[in-house]
Coordinates of N, CA and C and ligand atoms in Angstrom, one line a residue:
M1 N -70.7 154.6 -12.6 CA -72.1 154.3 -12.8 C -72.9 155.5 -12.3
E2 N -73.3 156.4 -13.3 CA -73.9 157.6 -12.8 C -75.5 157.4 -12.5
Q3 N -76.1 156.7 -13.4 CA -77.5 156.5 -13.3 C -78.1 155.5 -12.4
V4 N -79.0 155.7 -11.5 CA -79.6 154.8 -10.7 C -81.1 154.7 -11.0
N5 N -81.5 153.6 -11.6 CA -82.9 153.4 -11.9 C -83.5 152.6 -10.7
T6 N -84.9 152.4 -10.8 CA -85.5 151.5 -10.0 C -85.3 150.1 -10.4
T7 N -85.4 149.1 -9.6 CA -85.1 147.7 -10.0 C -86.1 147.3 -11.1
I8 N -87.3 147.7 -10.9 CA -88.4 147.4 -12.0 C -87.9 148.0 -13.3
D9 N -87.5 149.2 -13.4 CA -87.0 149.8 -14.6 C -85.8 149.1 -15.2
N10 N -84.9 148.7 -14.3 CA -83.8 147.9 -14.8 C -84.3 146.5 -15.4
L11 N -85.3 145.9 -14.7 CA -85.8 144.6 -15.2 C -86.4 144.9 -16.6
K12 N -87.1 146.0 -16.8 CA -87.7 146.3 -18.1 C -86.6 146.5 -19.1
K13 N -85.5 147.2 -18.8 CA -84.4 147.4 -19.6 C -83.8 146.1 -20.1
I14 N -83.7 145.2 -19.1 CA -83.2 143.8 -19.5 C -84.1 143.1 -20.4
L15 N -85.4 143.2 -20.2 CA -86.4 142.5 -21.0 C -86.3 143.0 -22.5
I16 N -86.2 144.4 -22.5 CA -86.1 145.1 -23.9 C -84.9 144.7 -24.6
E17 N -83.7 144.5 -23.9 CA -82.5 144.1 -24.5 C -82.6 142.7 -25.0
N18 N -83.3 141.8 -24.3 CA -83.5 140.5 -24.7 C -84.5 140.4 -26.0
E19 N -85.5 141.2 -25.9 CA -86.4 141.4 -27.1 C -85.6 141.7 -28.4
E20 N -84.8 142.7 -28.1 CA -84.0 143.2 -29.4 C -83.1 142.1 -29.9
I21 N -82.5 141.2 -29.0 CA -81.7 140.1 -29.5 C -82.6 139.1 -30.4
S22 N -83.8 138.9 -29.9 CA -84.6 138.0 -30.7 C -84.9 138.5 -32.2
T23 N -84.9 139.9 -32.4 CA -85.1 140.4 -33.7 C -83.8 140.2 -34.6
L24 N -82.7 140.0 -33.9 CA -81.4 140.0 -34.7 C -80.9 138.6 -34.9
L25 N -81.7 137.6 -34.6 CA -81.3 136.2 -34.7 C -81.6 135.8 -36.1
N26 N -80.7 134.9 -36.6 CA -80.9 134.3 -38.0 C -81.7 133.0 -37.8
P27 N -83.0 133.0 -38.3 CA -84.0 131.9 -38.1 C -83.3 130.7 -38.8
E28 N -82.7 130.7 -39.9 CA -82.2 129.5 -40.5 C -81.1 128.8 -39.6
S29 N -80.3 129.7 -38.9 CA -79.3 129.0 -38.1 C -80.0 128.3 -36.9
L30 N -81.1 128.8 -36.5 CA -81.9 128.1 -35.5 C -82.5 126.7 -35.9
S31 N -83.1 126.8 -37.2 CA -83.6 125.5 -37.8 C -82.5 124.6 -37.9
L32 N -81.3 125.0 -38.3 CA -80.2 124.0 -38.5 C -79.9 123.4 -37.1
L33 N -79.9 124.3 -36.1 CA -79.5 123.7 -34.7 C -80.6 122.7 -34.3
E34 N -81.9 123.0 -34.6 CA -82.9 122.1 -34.3 C -82.7 120.7 -35.0
N35 N -82.3 120.8 -36.3 CA -82.1 119.6 -37.0 C -80.9 118.8 -36.4
H36 N -79.9 119.5 -36.1 CA -78.7 118.8 -35.6 C -79.0 118.2 -34.3
I37 N -79.8 118.8 -33.4 CA -80.2 118.3 -32.1 C -81.0 117.0 -32.4
K38 N -81.9 117.0 -33.4 CA -82.8 115.8 -33.6 C -81.9 114.7 -34.2
Q39 N -80.9 115.0 -34.9 CA -80.1 113.9 -35.6 C -79.0 113.4 -34.8
A40 N -78.5 114.1 -33.8 CA -77.3 113.7 -33.0 C -77.6 112.4 -32.2
K41 N -76.5 111.7 -32.1 CA -76.7 110.5 -31.2 C -76.7 110.9 -29.8
R42 N -75.9 111.8 -29.4 CA -75.8 112.4 -28.0 C -75.5 113.9 -28.2
I43 N -75.9 114.7 -27.2 CA -75.6 116.1 -27.3 C -74.9 116.4 -26.0
F44 N -73.6 117.1 -26.3 CA -72.9 117.6 -25.2 C -73.0 119.0 -25.1
F45 N -72.9 119.6 -23.9 CA -73.0 121.0 -23.8 C -71.6 121.5 -23.0
V46 N -71.1 122.5 -23.5 CA -69.9 123.1 -22.7 C -69.9 124.6 -22.8
G47 N -69.6 125.1 -21.6 CA -69.5 126.7 -21.4 C -68.8 126.9 -20.0
A48 N -68.3 128.1 -19.9 CA -67.6 128.4 -18.7 C -68.5 129.5 -18.0
G49 N -68.3 129.5 -16.6 CA -68.9 130.6 -15.8 C -70.4 130.6 -16.0
R50 N -71.0 131.8 -16.1 CA -72.4 132.0 -16.2 C -72.9 131.4 -17.5
T51 N -72.1 131.5 -18.5 CA -72.6 130.9 -19.9 C -72.8 129.4 -19.6
G52 N -71.8 128.8 -18.9 CA -71.9 127.3 -18.7 C -73.1 127.0 -17.7
L53 N -73.4 127.9 -16.9 CA -74.6 127.7 -16.0 C -75.9 127.7 -16.9
A54 N -75.9 128.7 -17.8 CA -77.1 128.8 -18.7 C -77.3 127.5 -19.6
L55 N -76.1 127.0 -20.1 CA -76.1 125.9 -20.9 C -76.6 124.6 -20.1
K56 N -76.2 124.6 -18.8 CA -76.6 123.5 -17.9 C -78.1 123.5 -17.8
M57 N -78.7 124.6 -17.5 CA -80.1 124.7 -17.5 C -80.8 124.2 -18.7
A58 N -80.3 124.7 -19.8 CA -80.9 124.3 -21.1 C -80.7 122.7 -21.3
A59 N -79.6 122.2 -21.0 CA -79.2 120.8 -21.2 C -80.3 119.9 -20.5
M60 N -80.8 120.3 -19.3 CA -81.7 119.6 -18.5 C -83.0 119.5 -19.3
R61 N -83.4 120.6 -20.0 CA -84.6 120.5 -20.6 C -84.6 119.6 -21.8
F62 N -83.5 119.5 -22.5 CA -83.4 118.6 -23.6 C -83.4 117.1 -23.1
M63 N -82.8 116.9 -22.0 CA -83.0 115.5 -21.3 C -84.4 115.2 -20.9
H64 N -85.2 116.3 -20.5 CA -86.6 116.1 -20.3 C -87.4 115.7 -21.5
L65 N -86.9 116.1 -22.6 CA -87.6 115.8 -24.0 C -87.1 114.4 -24.4
G66 N -86.1 113.8 -23.7 CA -85.9 112.4 -24.1 C -84.5 112.3 -24.9
F67 N -83.7 113.4 -25.0 CA -82.4 113.3 -25.7 C -81.4 112.8 -24.6
E68 N -80.3 112.1 -25.2 CA -79.2 111.8 -24.3 C -78.2 113.0 -24.2
V69 N -78.2 113.5 -23.1 CA -77.5 114.8 -22.9 C -76.4 114.7 -21.9
H70 N -75.2 115.3 -22.2 CA -74.1 115.4 -21.2 C -73.5 116.7 -21.1
V71 N -73.2 117.1 -19.9 CA -72.6 118.4 -19.7 C -71.1 118.1 -19.4
V72 N -70.2 118.8 -20.3 CA -68.8 118.6 -20.2 C -68.2 119.0 -18.8
G73 N -67.4 118.2 -18.2 CA -66.9 118.5 -16.9 C -67.5 117.7 -15.8
E74 N -68.7 117.1 -16.0 CA -69.3 116.3 -15.0 C -68.6 115.0 -15.0
T75 N -68.5 114.4 -13.8 CA -67.7 113.1 -13.7 C -68.3 112.0 -14.6
T76 N -69.6 112.0 -14.9 CA -70.2 110.9 -15.7 C -70.2 111.2 -17.1
T77 N -69.7 112.3 -17.6 CA -69.7 112.6 -19.0 C -68.7 111.7 -19.8
P78 N -69.2 110.9 -20.8 CA -68.4 110.1 -21.5 C -67.5 110.8 -22.6
A79 N -66.8 110.0 -23.4 CA -66.0 110.6 -24.5 C -66.9 111.1 -25.6
I80 N -66.6 112.1 -26.2 CA -67.4 112.6 -27.4 C -66.9 111.8 -28.6
L81 N -67.7 111.5 -29.5 CA -67.4 110.7 -30.7 C -68.1 111.1 -32.0
E82 N -67.8 110.5 -33.1 CA -68.5 110.8 -34.3 C -70.0 110.7 -34.1
N83 N -70.8 111.4 -34.8 CA -72.2 111.5 -34.7 C -72.8 112.1 -33.4
D84 N -71.9 112.5 -32.6 CA -72.3 113.4 -31.4 C -72.4 114.8 -31.7
L85 N -73.0 115.6 -31.0 CA -73.1 117.1 -31.2 C -72.5 117.8 -30.0
L86 N -71.6 118.7 -30.1 CA -71.2 119.6 -29.1 C -71.7 121.0 -29.2
I87 N -72.5 121.4 -28.2 CA -73.0 122.8 -28.3 C -72.1 123.6 -27.4
V88 N -71.3 124.5 -27.9 CA -70.4 125.3 -27.1 C -70.9 126.7 -27.0
G89 N -71.0 127.2 -25.7 CA -71.5 128.6 -25.6 C -70.3 129.5 -25.1
S90 N -70.0 130.5 -25.8 CA -69.0 131.4 -25.4 C -69.2 132.7 -26.0
G91 N -69.6 133.8 -25.2 CA -69.7 135.1 -25.7 C -68.6 135.6 -26.4
S92 N -67.4 135.5 -25.7 CA -66.2 136.0 -26.4 C -65.7 135.1 -27.5
G93 N -66.0 133.8 -27.5 CA -65.5 132.9 -28.4 C -64.0 132.5 -28.3
T94 N -63.4 133.0 -27.2 CA -62.0 132.8 -27.0 C -61.6 132.1 -25.7
T95 N -62.6 131.7 -24.8 CA -62.2 131.2 -23.6 C -61.4 129.9 -23.8
S96 N -60.2 129.8 -23.2 CA -59.2 128.8 -23.6 C -59.7 127.3 -23.5
T97 N -60.3 127.1 -22.4 CA -60.8 125.7 -22.2 C -61.8 125.3 -23.3
L98 N -62.5 126.3 -23.7 CA -63.7 125.9 -24.7 C -63.1 125.8 -26.1
V99 N -62.0 126.7 -26.3 CA -61.3 126.5 -27.6 C -60.7 125.0 -27.7
L100 N -60.2 124.6 -26.6 CA -59.6 123.2 -26.5 C -60.6 122.2 -26.8
A101 N -61.8 122.3 -26.0 CA -62.9 121.4 -26.2 C -63.5 121.3 -27.6
T102 N -63.5 122.5 -28.3 CA -64.0 122.6 -29.6 C -63.0 121.8 -30.5
E103 N -61.7 122.1 -30.4 CA -60.7 121.4 -31.2 C -60.8 119.9 -31.0
K104 N -60.9 119.5 -29.7 CA -61.0 118.0 -29.4 C -62.2 117.4 -30.1
A105 N -63.3 118.1 -29.9 CA -64.6 117.5 -30.5 C -64.4 117.4 -32.1
K106 N -63.9 118.4 -32.7 CA -63.7 118.4 -34.2 C -62.7 117.2 -34.5
K107 N -61.7 117.0 -33.7 CA -60.8 115.8 -34.1 C -61.5 114.5 -34.0
Q108 N -62.6 114.5 -33.1 CA -63.3 113.3 -32.9 C -64.4 113.1 -34.0
N109 N -64.4 114.1 -34.9 CA -65.5 114.1 -36.0 C -66.9 114.4 -35.4
A110 N -66.9 114.9 -34.3 CA -68.3 115.3 -33.8 C -68.6 116.7 -34.5
T111 N -69.9 116.9 -34.4 CA -70.4 118.2 -35.0 C -70.4 119.2 -33.9
V112 N -69.9 120.4 -34.2 CA -69.8 121.5 -33.2 C -70.6 122.7 -33.6
I113 N -71.5 123.1 -32.8 CA -72.3 124.4 -33.0 C -71.9 125.3 -31.9
A114 N -71.5 126.5 -32.2 CA -71.1 127.6 -31.3 C -72.2 128.6 -31.2
I115 N -72.5 128.9 -29.9 CA -73.3 130.0 -29.7 C -72.4 131.1 -29.1
T116 N -72.3 132.2 -29.9 CA -71.3 133.2 -29.6 C -71.7 134.6 -29.9
A117 N -71.2 135.6 -29.3 CA -71.5 137.0 -29.7 C -70.3 137.5 -30.7
D118 N -69.3 136.7 -31.0 CA -68.3 137.0 -31.9 C -68.2 136.1 -32.9
E119 N -68.8 136.3 -34.1 CA -68.8 135.4 -35.2 C -67.5 135.2 -35.9
H120 N -66.5 136.0 -35.5 CA -65.1 135.9 -36.1 C -64.1 135.4 -35.1
S121 N -64.6 135.0 -33.9 CA -63.8 134.4 -32.9 C -63.2 133.1 -33.3
K122 N -62.2 132.6 -32.5 CA -61.6 131.3 -32.6 C -62.5 130.1 -32.7
I123 N -63.4 130.1 -31.6 CA -64.4 129.1 -31.4 C -65.4 129.1 -32.7
A124 N -65.8 130.3 -33.1 CA -66.7 130.4 -34.2 C -66.1 129.8 -35.5
T125 N -64.8 130.1 -35.7 CA -64.1 129.7 -36.8 C -63.9 128.2 -36.9
L126 N -63.7 127.6 -35.7 CA -63.5 126.2 -35.6 C -64.8 125.4 -35.8
S127 N -65.9 126.0 -35.5 CA -67.2 125.3 -35.4 C -67.8 125.1 -36.8
D128 N -68.7 124.0 -36.9 CA -69.4 123.8 -38.1 C -70.4 124.7 -38.4
Q129 N -71.1 125.3 -37.3 CA -72.2 126.3 -37.4 C -72.1 127.1 -36.3
I130 N -72.6 128.4 -36.5 CA -72.8 129.3 -35.3 C -74.2 129.8 -35.2
I131 N -74.5 130.0 -33.9 CA -75.7 130.9 -33.5 C -75.1 132.2 -33.1
A132 N -75.3 133.2 -33.9 CA -74.7 134.5 -33.6 C -75.7 135.3 -32.7
I133 N -75.3 135.7 -31.5 CA -76.1 136.5 -30.7 C -75.5 137.9 -30.7
K134 N -76.2 138.9 -31.2 CA -75.7 140.2 -31.2 C -75.7 141.0 -29.8
A135 N -75.0 140.3 -28.8 CA -75.0 140.9 -27.5 C -73.5 141.3 -27.2
A136 N -73.4 142.1 -26.2 CA -72.1 142.6 -25.7 C -71.3 141.3 -25.3
V137 N -70.0 141.4 -25.3 CA -69.2 140.4 -24.7 C -68.7 141.0 -23.4
K138 N -68.1 140.1 -22.6 CA -67.8 140.6 -21.2 C -66.8 141.7 -21.1
T139 N -65.9 141.9 -22.1 CA -64.9 142.9 -22.1 C -65.4 144.2 -22.9
D140 N -66.6 144.3 -23.3 CA -67.1 145.4 -24.0 C -67.4 146.6 -23.0
F141 N -66.3 147.3 -22.6 CA -66.5 148.3 -21.6 C -66.9 149.6 -22.4
G142 N -67.5 150.5 -21.7 CA -67.9 151.8 -22.4 C -69.2 151.5 -23.1
I143 N -69.3 152.2 -24.2 CA -70.6 152.1 -25.0 C -70.6 150.7 -25.6
S144 N -71.7 149.9 -25.5 CA -71.7 148.6 -26.0 C -73.1 148.2 -26.4
A145 N -73.4 147.0 -26.8 CA -74.7 146.6 -27.2 C -75.6 146.4 -26.0
S146 N -75.1 146.5 -24.8 CA -75.9 146.3 -23.6 C -75.5 147.2 -22.5
E147 N -76.5 147.6 -21.7 CA -76.2 148.5 -20.5 C -75.9 147.6 -19.3
Q148 N -76.1 146.3 -19.5 CA -75.8 145.4 -18.4 C -74.3 145.1 -18.2
Y149 N -74.0 144.6 -17.1 CA -72.6 144.3 -16.7 C -72.1 143.1 -17.5
A150 N -70.9 143.3 -18.0 CA -70.2 142.1 -18.6 C -71.0 141.3 -19.6
G151 N -71.0 140.1 -19.6 CA -71.7 139.3 -20.6 C -73.1 139.0 -20.2
S152 N -73.7 139.6 -19.3 CA -75.1 139.3 -18.8 C -76.1 139.1 -19.9
L153 N -76.2 140.0 -20.8 CA -77.2 139.9 -21.9 C -76.9 138.6 -22.7
F154 N -75.6 138.3 -23.0 CA -75.3 137.1 -23.7 C -75.7 135.9 -23.0
E155 N -75.3 135.9 -21.7 CA -75.7 134.7 -20.9 C -77.2 134.5 -20.7
Q156 N -78.0 135.5 -20.6 CA -79.4 135.4 -20.6 C -80.0 134.9 -21.9
S157 N -79.4 135.4 -23.0 CA -79.9 135.0 -24.3 C -79.6 133.6 -24.6
V158 N -78.5 133.1 -24.1 CA -78.2 131.6 -24.4 C -79.3 130.8 -23.8
L159 N -79.8 131.0 -22.5 CA -80.8 130.3 -21.8 C -82.1 130.4 -22.6
L160 N -82.5 131.7 -22.9 CA -83.8 132.0 -23.6 C -83.8 131.4 -25.0
I161 N -82.8 131.5 -25.7 CA -82.8 130.9 -27.1 C -82.9 129.4 -27.0
L162 N -82.2 128.8 -26.1 CA -82.2 127.4 -26.0 C -83.6 126.9 -25.5
D163 N -84.1 127.7 -24.6 CA -85.5 127.3 -24.2 C -86.5 127.4 -25.3
A164 N -86.3 128.4 -26.1 CA -87.2 128.5 -27.3 C -87.0 127.4 -28.3
V165 N -85.7 126.9 -28.5 CA -85.5 125.7 -29.3 C -86.1 124.5 -28.7
F166 N -85.9 124.4 -27.4 CA -86.6 123.2 -26.7 C -88.1 123.3 -27.0
M167 N -88.7 124.4 -26.8 CA -90.1 124.6 -27.0 C -90.6 124.2 -28.4
T168 N -89.9 124.6 -29.4 CA -90.2 124.2 -30.8 C -90.1 122.6 -31.0
L169 N -89.0 122.2 -30.4 CA -88.8 120.6 -30.6 C -90.0 119.9 -29.7
W170 N -90.3 120.4 -28.6 CA -91.3 119.8 -27.7 C -92.6 119.8 -28.4
Q171 N -93.0 121.1 -29.1 CA -94.3 121.2 -29.8 C -94.4 120.2 -31.0
K172 N -93.2 120.1 -31.7 CA -93.2 119.1 -32.8 C -93.3 117.7 -32.3
S173 N -92.9 117.4 -31.1 CA -92.9 116.0 -30.6 C -94.4 115.5 -30.3
G174 N -95.2 116.5 -30.1 CA -96.7 116.1 -29.8 C -96.8 115.6 -28.3
L175 N -95.7 115.7 -27.5 CA -95.8 115.1 -26.2 C -96.5 116.1 -25.3
T176 N -97.1 115.7 -24.3 CA -97.7 116.6 -23.4 C -96.8 116.8 -22.2
K177 N -97.2 117.8 -21.3 CA -96.4 118.1 -20.0 C -96.4 116.8 -19.2
E178 N -97.6 116.1 -19.2 CA -97.6 114.8 -18.5 C -96.5 113.8 -19.0
N179 N -96.4 113.8 -20.3 CA -95.5 112.8 -20.9 C -94.1 113.1 -20.5
L180 N -93.8 114.3 -20.4 CA -92.4 114.6 -20.1 C -92.1 114.5 -18.5
W181 N -93.1 114.5 -17.8 CA -92.9 114.6 -16.3 C -92.1 113.4 -15.7
P182 N -92.2 112.1 -16.2 CA -91.5 111.0 -15.6 C -89.9 111.3 -15.6
K183 N -89.5 112.1 -16.6 CA -88.0 112.4 -16.7 C -87.5 113.3 -15.6
H184 N -88.5 114.0 -14.9 CA -88.1 115.1 -14.0 C -87.4 114.4 -12.9
A185 N -86.4 114.9 -12.2 CA -85.6 114.4 -11.2 C -86.6 114.1 -10.1
N186 N -86.4 112.9 -9.5 CA -87.2 112.6 -8.3 C -86.4 112.3 -7.0
L187 N -85.1 112.6 -7.1 CA -84.2 112.5 -6.0 C -83.8 113.9 -5.5
E188 N -84.7 114.7 -5.5 CA -84.4 116.1 -5.0 C -85.3 116.6 -4.0
Ligands
LIG201 O1 -69.1 133.9 -16.2 C1 -69.0 134.8 -17.1 C2 -69.2 136.2 -17.0 O2 -68.6 137.0 -18.0 C3 -69.0 136.7 -15.6 O3 -69.4 137.9 -15.5 C4 -68.7 134.2 -18.5 O4 -69.8 133.4 -18.8 C5 -67.3 133.4 -18.6 O5 -66.3 134.2 -18.2 C6 -67.2 132.6 -19.9 O6 -66.9 133.6 -20.9 P1 -67.4 133.4 -22.4 O7 -66.7 132.2 -22.8 O8 -66.9 134.6 -23.1 O9 -68.9 133.3 -22.4

């Protein structure tokens, strides 16, 4: 690592990279995701590492909006079934536990939407629909789509894009901030 910038300059770089991601998204795939979220009986989220953390943050927002939401791996998460939606996030699209979760969900006739940086990956191929994020994956060493370390840009984008999807659905719901507030955790 030869270049050392100020932290503010690095923050600006991160914001610019995320801005660039927004220009490369397919709006139709986002509309389809919104429709699947609205129609699903229950929404399951699965991801590993930092991608999983970003998905957990997004999952909470959809719960605030009134959807039945589950995070795969939590002790209270039930079996996925037909009419459920699995949103799987994986930059590489190859993380083995997520490949297995995708296969299992498909076997149960659930709908699977993959958010991934590799539209030709195993997880992308298995899924019903993909949200392609043109970010670097964690093993893109050397020159890549991001100056950030590993899958950072992808992981940030997962949260930002799902927050944007939440915002669209929230605006369409006509609900106010006050309407959503009773769903906010009160045991914290
Ligand atoms: O935690 C992660 C990160 O790369 C650490 O720098 C990833 O999110 C985790 O390894 C999962 O990877 P993907 O399935 O490729 O998103």
